[in-house]
Coordinates of C-alpha atoms in Angstrom, one line a residue:
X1 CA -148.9 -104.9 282.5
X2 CA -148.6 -101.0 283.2
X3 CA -147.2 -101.6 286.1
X4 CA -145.1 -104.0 285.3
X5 CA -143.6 -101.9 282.5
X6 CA -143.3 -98.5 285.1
X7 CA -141.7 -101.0 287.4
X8 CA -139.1 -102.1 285.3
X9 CA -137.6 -98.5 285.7
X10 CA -139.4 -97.4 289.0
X11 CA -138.3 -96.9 291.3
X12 CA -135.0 -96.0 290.6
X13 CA -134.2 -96.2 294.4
X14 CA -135.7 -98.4 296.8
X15 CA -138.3 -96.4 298.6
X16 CA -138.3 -97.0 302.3
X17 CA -139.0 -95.6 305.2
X18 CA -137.3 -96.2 308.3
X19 CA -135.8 -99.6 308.0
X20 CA -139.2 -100.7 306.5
X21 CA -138.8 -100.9 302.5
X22 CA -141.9 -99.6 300.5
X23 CA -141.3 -100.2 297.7
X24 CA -138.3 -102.1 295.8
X25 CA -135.2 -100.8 293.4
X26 CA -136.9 -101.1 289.4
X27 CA -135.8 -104.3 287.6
X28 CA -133.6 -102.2 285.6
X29 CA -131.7 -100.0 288.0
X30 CA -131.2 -102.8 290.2
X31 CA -129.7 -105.2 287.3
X32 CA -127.9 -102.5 285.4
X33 CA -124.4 -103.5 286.9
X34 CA -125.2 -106.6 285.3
X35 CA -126.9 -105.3 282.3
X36 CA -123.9 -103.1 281.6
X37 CA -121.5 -105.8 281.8
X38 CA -123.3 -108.1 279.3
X39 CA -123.8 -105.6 276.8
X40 CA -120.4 -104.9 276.8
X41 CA -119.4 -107.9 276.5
X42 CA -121.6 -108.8 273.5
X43 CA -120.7 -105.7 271.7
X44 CA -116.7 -106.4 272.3
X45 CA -116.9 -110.1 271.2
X46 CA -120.1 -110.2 269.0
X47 CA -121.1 -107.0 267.5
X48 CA -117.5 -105.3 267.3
X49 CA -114.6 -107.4 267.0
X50 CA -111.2 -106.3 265.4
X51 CA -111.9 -108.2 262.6
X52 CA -114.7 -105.9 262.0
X53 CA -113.3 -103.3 262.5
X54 CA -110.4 -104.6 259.7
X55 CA -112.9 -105.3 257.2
X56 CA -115.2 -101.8 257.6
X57 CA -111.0 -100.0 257.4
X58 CA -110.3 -101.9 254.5
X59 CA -113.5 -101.2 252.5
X60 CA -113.8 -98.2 249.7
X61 CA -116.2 -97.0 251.3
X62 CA -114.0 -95.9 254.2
X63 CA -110.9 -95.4 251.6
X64 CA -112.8 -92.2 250.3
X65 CA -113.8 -91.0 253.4
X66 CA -110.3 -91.1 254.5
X67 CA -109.2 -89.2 251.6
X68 CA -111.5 -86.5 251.8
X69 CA -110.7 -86.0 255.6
X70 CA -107.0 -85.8 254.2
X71 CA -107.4 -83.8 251.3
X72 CA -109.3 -81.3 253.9
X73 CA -107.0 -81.3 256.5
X74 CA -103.9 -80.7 254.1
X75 CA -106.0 -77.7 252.6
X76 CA -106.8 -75.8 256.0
X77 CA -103.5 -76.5 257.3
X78 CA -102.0 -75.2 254.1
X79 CA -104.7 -72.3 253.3
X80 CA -104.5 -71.4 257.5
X81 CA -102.6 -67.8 257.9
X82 CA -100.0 -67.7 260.4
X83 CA -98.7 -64.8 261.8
X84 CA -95.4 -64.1 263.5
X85 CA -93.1 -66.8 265.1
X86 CA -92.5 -64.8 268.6
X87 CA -96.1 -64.6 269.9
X88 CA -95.3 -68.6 270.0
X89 CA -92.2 -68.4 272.1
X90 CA -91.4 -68.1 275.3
X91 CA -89.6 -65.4 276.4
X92 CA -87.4 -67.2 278.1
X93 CA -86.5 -69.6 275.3
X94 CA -86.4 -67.0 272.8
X95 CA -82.4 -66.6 272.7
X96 CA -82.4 -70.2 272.0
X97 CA -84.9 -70.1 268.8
X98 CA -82.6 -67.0 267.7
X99 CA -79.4 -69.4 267.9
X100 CA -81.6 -72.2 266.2
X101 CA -82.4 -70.0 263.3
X102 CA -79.1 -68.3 263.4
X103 CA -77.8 -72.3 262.6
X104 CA -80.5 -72.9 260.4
X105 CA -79.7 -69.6 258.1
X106 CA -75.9 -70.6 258.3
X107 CA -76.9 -73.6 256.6
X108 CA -79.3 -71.8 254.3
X109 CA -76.0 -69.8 253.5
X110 CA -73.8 -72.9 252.9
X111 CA -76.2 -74.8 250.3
X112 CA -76.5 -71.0 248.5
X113 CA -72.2 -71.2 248.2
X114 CA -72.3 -74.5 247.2
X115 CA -75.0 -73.3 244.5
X116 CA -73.3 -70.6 243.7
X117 CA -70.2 -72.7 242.9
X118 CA -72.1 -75.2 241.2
X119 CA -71.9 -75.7 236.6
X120 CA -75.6 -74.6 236.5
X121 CA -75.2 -71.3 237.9
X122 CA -73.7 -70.6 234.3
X123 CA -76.0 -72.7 232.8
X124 CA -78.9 -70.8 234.3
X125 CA -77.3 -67.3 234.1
X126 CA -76.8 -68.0 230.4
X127 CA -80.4 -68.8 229.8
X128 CA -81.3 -65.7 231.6
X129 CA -79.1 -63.8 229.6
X130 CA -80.2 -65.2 226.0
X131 CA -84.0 -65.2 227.5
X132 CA -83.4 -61.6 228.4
X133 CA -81.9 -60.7 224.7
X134 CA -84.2 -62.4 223.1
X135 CA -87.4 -60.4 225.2
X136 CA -86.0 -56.7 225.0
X137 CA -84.1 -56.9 221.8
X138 CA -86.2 -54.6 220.3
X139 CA -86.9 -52.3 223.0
X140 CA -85.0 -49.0 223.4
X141 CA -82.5 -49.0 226.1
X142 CA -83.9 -45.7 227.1
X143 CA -86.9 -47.4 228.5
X144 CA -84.2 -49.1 230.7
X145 CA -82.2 -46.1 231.1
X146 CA -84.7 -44.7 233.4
X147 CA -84.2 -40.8 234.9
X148 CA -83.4 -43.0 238.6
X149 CA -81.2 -45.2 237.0
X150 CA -79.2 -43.2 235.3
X151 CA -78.9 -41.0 238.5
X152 CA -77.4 -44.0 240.6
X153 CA -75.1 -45.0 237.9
X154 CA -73.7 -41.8 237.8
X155 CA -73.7 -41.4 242.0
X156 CA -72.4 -45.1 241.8
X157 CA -69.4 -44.6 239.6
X158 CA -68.7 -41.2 241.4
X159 CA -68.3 -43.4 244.3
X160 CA -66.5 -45.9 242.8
X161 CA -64.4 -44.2 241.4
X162 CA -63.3 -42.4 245.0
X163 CA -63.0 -45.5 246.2
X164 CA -61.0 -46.7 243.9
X165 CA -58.7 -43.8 243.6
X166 CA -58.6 -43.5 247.6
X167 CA -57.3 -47.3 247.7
X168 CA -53.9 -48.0 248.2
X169 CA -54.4 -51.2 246.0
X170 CA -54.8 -49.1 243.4
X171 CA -50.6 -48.9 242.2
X172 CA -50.6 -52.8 243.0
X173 CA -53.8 -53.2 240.5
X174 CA -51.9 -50.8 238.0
X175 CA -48.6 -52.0 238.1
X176 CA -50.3 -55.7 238.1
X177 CA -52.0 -54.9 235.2
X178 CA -48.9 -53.1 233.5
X179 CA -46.8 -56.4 234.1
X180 CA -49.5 -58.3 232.7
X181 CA -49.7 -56.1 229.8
X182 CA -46.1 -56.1 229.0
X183 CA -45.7 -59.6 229.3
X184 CA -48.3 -60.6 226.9
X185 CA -46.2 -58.2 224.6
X186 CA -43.6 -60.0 224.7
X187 CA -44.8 -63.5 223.8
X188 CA -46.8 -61.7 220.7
X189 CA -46.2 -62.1 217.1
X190 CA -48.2 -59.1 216.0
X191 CA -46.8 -56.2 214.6
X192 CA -46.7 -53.7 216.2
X193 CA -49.4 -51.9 213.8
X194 CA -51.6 -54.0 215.9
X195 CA -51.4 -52.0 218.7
X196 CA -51.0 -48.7 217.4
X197 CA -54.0 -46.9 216.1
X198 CA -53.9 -46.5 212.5
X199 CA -55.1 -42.4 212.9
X200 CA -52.0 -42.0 215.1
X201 CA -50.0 -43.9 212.5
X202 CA -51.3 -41.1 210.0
X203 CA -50.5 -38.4 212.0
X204 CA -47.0 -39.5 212.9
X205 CA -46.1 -39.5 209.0
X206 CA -47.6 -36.1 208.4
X207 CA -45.5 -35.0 211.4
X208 CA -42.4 -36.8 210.2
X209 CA -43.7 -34.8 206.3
X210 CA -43.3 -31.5 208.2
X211 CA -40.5 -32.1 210.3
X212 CA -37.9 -33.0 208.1
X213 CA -37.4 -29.6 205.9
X214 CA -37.4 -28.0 209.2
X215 CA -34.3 -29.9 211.0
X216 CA -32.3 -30.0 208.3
X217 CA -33.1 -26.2 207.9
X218 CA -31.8 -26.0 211.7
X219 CA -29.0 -28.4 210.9
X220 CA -27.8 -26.3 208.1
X221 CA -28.0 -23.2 210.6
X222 CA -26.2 -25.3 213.2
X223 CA -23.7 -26.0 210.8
X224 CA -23.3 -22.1 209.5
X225 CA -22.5 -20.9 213.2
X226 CA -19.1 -20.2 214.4
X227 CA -19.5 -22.8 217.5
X228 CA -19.7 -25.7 215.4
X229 CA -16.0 -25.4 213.9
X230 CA -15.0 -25.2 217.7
X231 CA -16.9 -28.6 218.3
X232 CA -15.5 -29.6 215.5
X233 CA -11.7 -29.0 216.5
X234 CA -12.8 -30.7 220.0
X235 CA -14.3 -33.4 218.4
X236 CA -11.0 -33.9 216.2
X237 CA -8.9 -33.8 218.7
X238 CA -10.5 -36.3 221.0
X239 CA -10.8 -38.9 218.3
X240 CA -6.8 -38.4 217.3
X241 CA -6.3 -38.7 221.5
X242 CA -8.1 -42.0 221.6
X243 CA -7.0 -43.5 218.3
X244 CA -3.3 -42.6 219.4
X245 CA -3.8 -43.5 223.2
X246 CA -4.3 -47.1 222.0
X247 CA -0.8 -47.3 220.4
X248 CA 2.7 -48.3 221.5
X249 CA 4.3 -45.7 222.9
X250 CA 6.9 -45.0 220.1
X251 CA 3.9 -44.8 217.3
X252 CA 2.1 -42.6 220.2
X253 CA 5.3 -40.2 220.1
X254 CA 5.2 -39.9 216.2
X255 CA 1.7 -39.3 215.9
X256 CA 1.8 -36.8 218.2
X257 CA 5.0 -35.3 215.5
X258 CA 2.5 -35.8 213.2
X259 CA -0.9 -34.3 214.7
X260 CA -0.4 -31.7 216.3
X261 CA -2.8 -28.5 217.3
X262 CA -2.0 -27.0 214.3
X263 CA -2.6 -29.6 212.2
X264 CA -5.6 -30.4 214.3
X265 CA -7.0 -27.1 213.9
X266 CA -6.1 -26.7 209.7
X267 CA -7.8 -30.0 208.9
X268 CA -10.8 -28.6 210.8
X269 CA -10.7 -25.4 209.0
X270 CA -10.3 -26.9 205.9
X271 CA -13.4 -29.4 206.1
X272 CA -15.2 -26.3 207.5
X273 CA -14.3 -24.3 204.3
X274 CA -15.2 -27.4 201.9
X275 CA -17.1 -30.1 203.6
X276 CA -19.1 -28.2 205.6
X277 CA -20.5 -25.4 203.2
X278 CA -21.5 -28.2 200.8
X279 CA -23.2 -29.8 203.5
X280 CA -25.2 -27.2 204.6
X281 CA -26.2 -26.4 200.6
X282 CA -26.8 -30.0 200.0
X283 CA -29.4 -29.7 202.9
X284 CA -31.5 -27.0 201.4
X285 CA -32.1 -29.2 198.2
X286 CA -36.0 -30.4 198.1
X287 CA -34.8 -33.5 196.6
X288 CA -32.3 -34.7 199.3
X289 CA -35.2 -33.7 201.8
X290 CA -37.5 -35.8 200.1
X291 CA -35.4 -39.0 199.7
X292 CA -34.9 -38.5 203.8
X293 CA -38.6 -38.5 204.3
X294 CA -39.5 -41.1 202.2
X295 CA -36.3 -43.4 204.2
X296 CA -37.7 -42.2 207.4
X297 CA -41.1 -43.4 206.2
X298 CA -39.8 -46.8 205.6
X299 CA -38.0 -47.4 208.4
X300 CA -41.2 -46.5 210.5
X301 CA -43.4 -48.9 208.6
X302 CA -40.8 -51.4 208.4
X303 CA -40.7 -50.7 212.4
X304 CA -45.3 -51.4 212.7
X305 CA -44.5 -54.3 210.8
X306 CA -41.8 -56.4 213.3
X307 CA -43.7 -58.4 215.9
X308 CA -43.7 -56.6 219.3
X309 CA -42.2 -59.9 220.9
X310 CA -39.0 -58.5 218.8
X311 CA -39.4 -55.4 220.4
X312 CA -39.5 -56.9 223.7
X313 CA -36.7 -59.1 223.3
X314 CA -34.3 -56.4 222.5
X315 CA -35.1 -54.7 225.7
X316 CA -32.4 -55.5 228.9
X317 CA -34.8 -56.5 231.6
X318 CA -33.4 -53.5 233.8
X319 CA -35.6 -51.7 230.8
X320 CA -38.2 -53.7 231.1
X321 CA -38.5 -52.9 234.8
X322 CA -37.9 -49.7 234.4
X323 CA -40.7 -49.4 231.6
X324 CA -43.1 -51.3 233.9
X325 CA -42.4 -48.7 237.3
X326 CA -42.5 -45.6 235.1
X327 CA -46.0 -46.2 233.5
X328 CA -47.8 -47.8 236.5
X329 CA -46.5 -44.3 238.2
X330 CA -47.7 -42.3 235.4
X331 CA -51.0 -43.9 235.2
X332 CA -51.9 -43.7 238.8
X333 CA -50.8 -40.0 238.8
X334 CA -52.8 -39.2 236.2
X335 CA -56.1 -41.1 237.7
X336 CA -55.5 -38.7 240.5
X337 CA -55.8 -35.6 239.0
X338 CA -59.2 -34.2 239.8
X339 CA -60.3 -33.4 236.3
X340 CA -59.9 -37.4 235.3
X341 CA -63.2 -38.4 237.7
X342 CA -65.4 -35.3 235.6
X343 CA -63.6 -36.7 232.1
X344 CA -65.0 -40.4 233.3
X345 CA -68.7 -39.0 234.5
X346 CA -68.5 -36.8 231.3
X347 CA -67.9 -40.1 229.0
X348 CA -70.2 -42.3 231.4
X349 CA -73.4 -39.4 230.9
X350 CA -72.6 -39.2 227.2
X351 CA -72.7 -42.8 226.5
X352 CA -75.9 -43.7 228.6
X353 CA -77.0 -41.0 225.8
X354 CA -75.8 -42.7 223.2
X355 CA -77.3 -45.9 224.3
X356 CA -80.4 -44.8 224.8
X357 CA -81.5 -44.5 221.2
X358 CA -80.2 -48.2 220.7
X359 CA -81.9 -51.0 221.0
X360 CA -80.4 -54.5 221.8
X361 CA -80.4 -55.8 218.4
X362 CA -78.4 -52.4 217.4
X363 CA -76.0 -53.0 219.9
X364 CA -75.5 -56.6 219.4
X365 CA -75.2 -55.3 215.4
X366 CA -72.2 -52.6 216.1
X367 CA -70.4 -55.6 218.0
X368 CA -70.9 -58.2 215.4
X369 CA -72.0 -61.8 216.2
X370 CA -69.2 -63.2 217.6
X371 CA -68.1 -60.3 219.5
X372 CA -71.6 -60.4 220.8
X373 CA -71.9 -63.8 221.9
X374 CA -68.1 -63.8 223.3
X375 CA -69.3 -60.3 225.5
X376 CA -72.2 -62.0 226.8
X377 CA -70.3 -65.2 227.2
X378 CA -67.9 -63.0 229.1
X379 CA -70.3 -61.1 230.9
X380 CA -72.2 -64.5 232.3
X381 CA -68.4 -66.0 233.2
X382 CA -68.0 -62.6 235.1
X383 CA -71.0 -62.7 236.9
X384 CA -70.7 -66.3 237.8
X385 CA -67.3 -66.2 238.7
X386 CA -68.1 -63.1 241.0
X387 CA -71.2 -64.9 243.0
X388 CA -68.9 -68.1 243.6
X389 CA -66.4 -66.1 245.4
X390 CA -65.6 -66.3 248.6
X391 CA -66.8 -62.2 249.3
X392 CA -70.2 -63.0 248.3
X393 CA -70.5 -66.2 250.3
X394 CA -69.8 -64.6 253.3
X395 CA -71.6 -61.5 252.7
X396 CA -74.6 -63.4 252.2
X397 CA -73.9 -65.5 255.5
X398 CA -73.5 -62.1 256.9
X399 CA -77.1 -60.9 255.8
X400 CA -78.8 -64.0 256.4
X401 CA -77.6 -64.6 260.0
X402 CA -78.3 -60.3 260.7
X403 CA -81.8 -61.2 260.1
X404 CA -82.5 -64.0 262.1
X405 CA -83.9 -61.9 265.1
X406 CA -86.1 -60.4 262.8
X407 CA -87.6 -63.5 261.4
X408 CA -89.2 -64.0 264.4
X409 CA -91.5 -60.7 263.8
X410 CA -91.9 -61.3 260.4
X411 CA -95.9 -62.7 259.7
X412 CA -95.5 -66.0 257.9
X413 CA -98.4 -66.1 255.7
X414 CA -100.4 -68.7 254.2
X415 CA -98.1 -71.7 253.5
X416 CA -99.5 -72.5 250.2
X417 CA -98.5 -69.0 249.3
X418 CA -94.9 -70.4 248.9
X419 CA -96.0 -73.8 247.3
X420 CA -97.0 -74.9 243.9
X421 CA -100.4 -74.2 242.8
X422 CA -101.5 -78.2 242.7
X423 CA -99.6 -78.5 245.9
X424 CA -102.4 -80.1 247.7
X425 CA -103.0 -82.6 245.5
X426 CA -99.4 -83.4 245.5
X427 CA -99.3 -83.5 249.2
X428 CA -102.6 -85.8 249.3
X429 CA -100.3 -88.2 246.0
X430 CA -97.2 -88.2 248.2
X431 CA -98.7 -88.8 251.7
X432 CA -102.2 -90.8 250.8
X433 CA -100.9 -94.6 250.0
X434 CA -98.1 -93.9 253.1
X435 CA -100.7 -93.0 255.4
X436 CA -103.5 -96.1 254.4
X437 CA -101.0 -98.6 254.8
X438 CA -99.9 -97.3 258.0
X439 CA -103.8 -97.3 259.1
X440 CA -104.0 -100.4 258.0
X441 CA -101.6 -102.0 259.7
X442 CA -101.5 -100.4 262.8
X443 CA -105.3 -99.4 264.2
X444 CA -106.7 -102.8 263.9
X445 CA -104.2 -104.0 266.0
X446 CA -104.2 -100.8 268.1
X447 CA -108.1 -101.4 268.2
X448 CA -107.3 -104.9 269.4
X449 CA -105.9 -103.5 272.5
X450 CA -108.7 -101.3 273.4
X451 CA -111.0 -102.7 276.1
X452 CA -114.6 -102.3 274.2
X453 CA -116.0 -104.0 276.6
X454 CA -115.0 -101.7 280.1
X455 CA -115.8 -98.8 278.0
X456 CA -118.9 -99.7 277.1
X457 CA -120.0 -100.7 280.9
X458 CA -118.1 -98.1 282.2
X459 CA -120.4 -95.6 279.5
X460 CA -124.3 -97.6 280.1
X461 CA -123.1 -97.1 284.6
X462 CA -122.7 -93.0 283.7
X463 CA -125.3 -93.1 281.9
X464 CA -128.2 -91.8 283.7
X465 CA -131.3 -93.8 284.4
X466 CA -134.1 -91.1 283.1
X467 CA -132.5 -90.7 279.9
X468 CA -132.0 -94.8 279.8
X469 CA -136.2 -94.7 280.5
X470 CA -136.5 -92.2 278.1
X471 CA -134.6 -93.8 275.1
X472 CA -136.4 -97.3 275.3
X473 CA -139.4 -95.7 275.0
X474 CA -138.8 -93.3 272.4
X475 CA -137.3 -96.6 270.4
X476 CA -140.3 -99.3 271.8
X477 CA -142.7 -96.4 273.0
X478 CA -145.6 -98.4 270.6
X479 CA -144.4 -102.0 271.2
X480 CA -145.2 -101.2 275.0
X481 CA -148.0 -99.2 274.8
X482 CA -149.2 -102.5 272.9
X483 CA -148.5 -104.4 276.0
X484 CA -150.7 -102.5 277.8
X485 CA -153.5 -102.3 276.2
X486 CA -153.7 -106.2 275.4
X487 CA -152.8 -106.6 279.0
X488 CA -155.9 -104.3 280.2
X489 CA -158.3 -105.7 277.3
X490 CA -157.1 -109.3 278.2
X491 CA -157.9 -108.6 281.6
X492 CA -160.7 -106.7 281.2
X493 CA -162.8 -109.5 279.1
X494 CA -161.3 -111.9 282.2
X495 CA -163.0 -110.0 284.6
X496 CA -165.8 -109.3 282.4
X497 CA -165.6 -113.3 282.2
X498 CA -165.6 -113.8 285.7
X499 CA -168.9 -111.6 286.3
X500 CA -171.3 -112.7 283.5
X501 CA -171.4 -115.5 285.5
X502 CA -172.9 -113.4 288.4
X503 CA -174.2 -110.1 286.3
X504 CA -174.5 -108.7 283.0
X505 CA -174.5 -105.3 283.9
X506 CA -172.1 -105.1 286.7
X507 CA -169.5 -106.9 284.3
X508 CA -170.5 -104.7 281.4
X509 CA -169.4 -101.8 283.7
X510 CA -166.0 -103.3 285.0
X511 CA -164.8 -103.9 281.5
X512 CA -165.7 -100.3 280.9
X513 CA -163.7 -99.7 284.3
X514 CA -160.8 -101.8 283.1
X515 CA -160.3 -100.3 279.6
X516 CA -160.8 -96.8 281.0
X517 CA -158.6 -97.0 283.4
X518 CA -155.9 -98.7 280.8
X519 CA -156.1 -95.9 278.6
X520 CA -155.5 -93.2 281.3
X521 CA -152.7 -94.8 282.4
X522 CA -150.9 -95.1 278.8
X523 CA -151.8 -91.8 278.2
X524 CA -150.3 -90.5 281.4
X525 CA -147.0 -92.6 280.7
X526 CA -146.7 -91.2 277.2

């Protein structure tokens, strides 16, 4: 039986000599064409079919091992770190991943327009803005108002302002804004107290107070002085030329009988030594200088009190135009003079003092609540309507595509850095059920397909014959060692048999002989 079992491997070649064979090929080598053929057959159409391959797929079992695998390889590909894009690329194709990224960032640009243009950018600005009041309301705005910041404001409005003096938009913006002005003027029905301040209001009576004693003083002095009666006589005499130019001729030649020089010149000299002198008394009396101040007075309130569309409408439009040409010119001269840009940053400094010891609640106090909300409802319209133009668009297309060479050095990190922090387990949610159903529709039938059965005889022919040896004994090392020893014991006691019929002792010794020589030999093998 020993040899039987070492000859079911051995040898693994025949062993001949010449053209004389020894010994013959093993059972095993010789058959394992053969062999390999059936077992691969068996396993294909017995031992693995697709169906059982369908069922061991389908079973829960397998369902959580396939969601482990996926929950681990959605972690290390999200949790890998990636470095730059342009170790990856080719040089030669690295003008072509510039141009795809230069498209990509276009687009990029395009959705943040459409964004930007979208109702929700208010929407979001607004809760920014109220989130943002609601946060530092009672924080100082010094702690804003930091050293830096107030540095670049005041470098920022210095440069601004050059800008803005330097442009030649700058008459167009100020004549723009003078038409603008004057035309809301003259569709307004407030007085025109409305728009004057009430301190200059004040000051214009106590002006008009003062003035009046003094130029009837100078009237009555004007009056007193040798030059008026001259005036006066030319005065005369112009009004008796135009009155009489206007008449037939023969009431033209008795006026003139009539009113002569001389009589020209005695009715002036007459008024001057009546009318005149009493004027120039009645002028000195503080009564008659107070009734003309206190007319004056009314006529200039009556004049704050008409609407300024009044105003307006009494002006020619050649007025108007003229109005509108002579204060855009005066306001853009006067923005030029140098000492306007040191007035501004003067004003700017001292009111970044005075809002530093305010806080936002203060500020939003001194405004009142519907000034408040209307400034930051103004302020958020502002800033929305300034990101939705069509500047910003494009300068953000502009920085976005000036980049796109430089993306390719830039290390991309960890993806999950950018994600969510449960973004694996929405990955695994979102891509779990998509991914079993397409496993369980398509690998049993790919499986179908496979040829089990070549690959397994293909794998048992590679496979080589010491380590074939050498795995049925480690698996049936004991079954066959049994073989052997009830093989040598079996032929032993026949033997044995076969010589007690002759002699005891001589078939004593061959058992001996036999079982000896049996356990050697298993030994050896093992």
């Amino acid at each position: 039986n020993a040899v039987a079992i070492w000859m079911l491997f051995h040898p693994y070649r025949p062993v001949r000599r010449g053209p004389v064979q020894l010994l013959p090929q093993g059972a095993i080598p010789k058959e394992i064409a053969r062999i390999a053929r059936r077992i691969g057959e068996t396993v294909a159409q017995e031992l693995l079919t697709s169906e059982d391959l369908g069922r061991a797929l389908a079973s829960p079992a397998f369902r959580a091992q396939f969601d482990q695998a996926l929950r681990e390889g959605l972690d290390r590909l999200l949790t890998r770190e990636l470095g730059p894009l342009r170790p990856w690329v080719p040089p030669a194709h690295e003008a072509e991943v510039e141009a795809a990224l230069t498209n990509v960032l276009r687009k990029v640009a395009e959705g943040i327009r459409v964004y930007l243009r979208g109702p929700w950018v208010r929407r979001h600005l607004g809760q920014l803005a109220d989130a943002a009041t609601s946060d530092l309301a009672d924080r100082p705005l010094g702690d804003l108002l930091t050293p830096a910041l107030r540095a670049d404001l005041r470098a920022g409005a210095a440069r601004l302002w050059a800008g803005l003096r330097a442009s030649p938009e700058l008459h167009r913006l100020v004549q723009g804004a003078v038409a603008r002005g004057l035309a809301a003027w003259a569709e307004s029905e407030r007085p025109l107290r409305h728009y004057v301040p009430a301190t200059a209001v004040r000051v214009g009576e106590a002006l008009v107070a003062r003035a009046v004693p003094w130029a009837l003083e100078r009237l009555s002095v004007w009056l007193a002085r040798p030059t008026t009666r001259q005036r006066l006589e030319e005065w005369l005499r112009r009004a008796s030329d135009d009155v009489l130019a206007a008449q037939r001729p023969w009431r033209r030649w008795l006026g003139r009988a009539f009113l002569s020089d001389r009589a020209v010149a005695r009715a002036a000299a007459a008024l001057e030594r009546s009318g005149l002198d009493e004027l120039a008394a009645a002028l000195h009396d503080p009564e008659l200088q107070g009734d003309l101040a206190r007319a004056i007075d009314t006529a200039v309130e009556r004049a704050l009190d008409r609407p300024v569309r009044e105003w307006m409408a009494a002006w020619p439009p050649e007025r108007r135009a003229q109005w509108e040409s002579s204060l855009a010119e005066r306001i853009v001269a006067g923005l030029h003079h140098p000492e306007v840009e040191a007035v501004l940053l003067g004003v700017l400094e001292r009111g970044l003092d005075s809002l530093a010891a305010l806080r936002l609640r203060d500020v939003a106090v001194l405004l009142g609540p519907e000034q408040a909300r209307e400034l930051a409802h103004r302020s958020v319209a502002w800033l929305a309507d300034a990101l939705a133009s069509p500047r910003v668009g494009d300068r953000v297309e502009k920085l976005l595509v000036a980049q796109a060479p430089a993306l390719l050095d830039v290390p991309l990190g960890r993806p999950i850095d950018y994600l969510p922090p449960d973004a694996v387990a929405r990955a695994e949610a979102l891509l779990a059920d998509p991914l079993w159903a397409v496993v369980q529709r398509r690998v049993p039938a790919m499986v179908a397909r496979v040829p089990i059965a070549e690959l397994v005889e293909r794998k048992l022919l590679d496979y080589p014959l010491s380590k074939v040896e050498a795995l049925i004994w480690r698996v049936s090392g004991k079954e066959l060692v049994l073989i052997v020893y009830l093989g040598g014991f079996l032929g032993a006691i026949v033997g044995a048999a076969m010589l007690f019929t002759v002699s005891w002792p001589a078939a004593l010794v061959t058992l001996a002989a036999f079982l000896l020589a049996s356990l050697v030999f298993v030994n050896v093998k093992g």
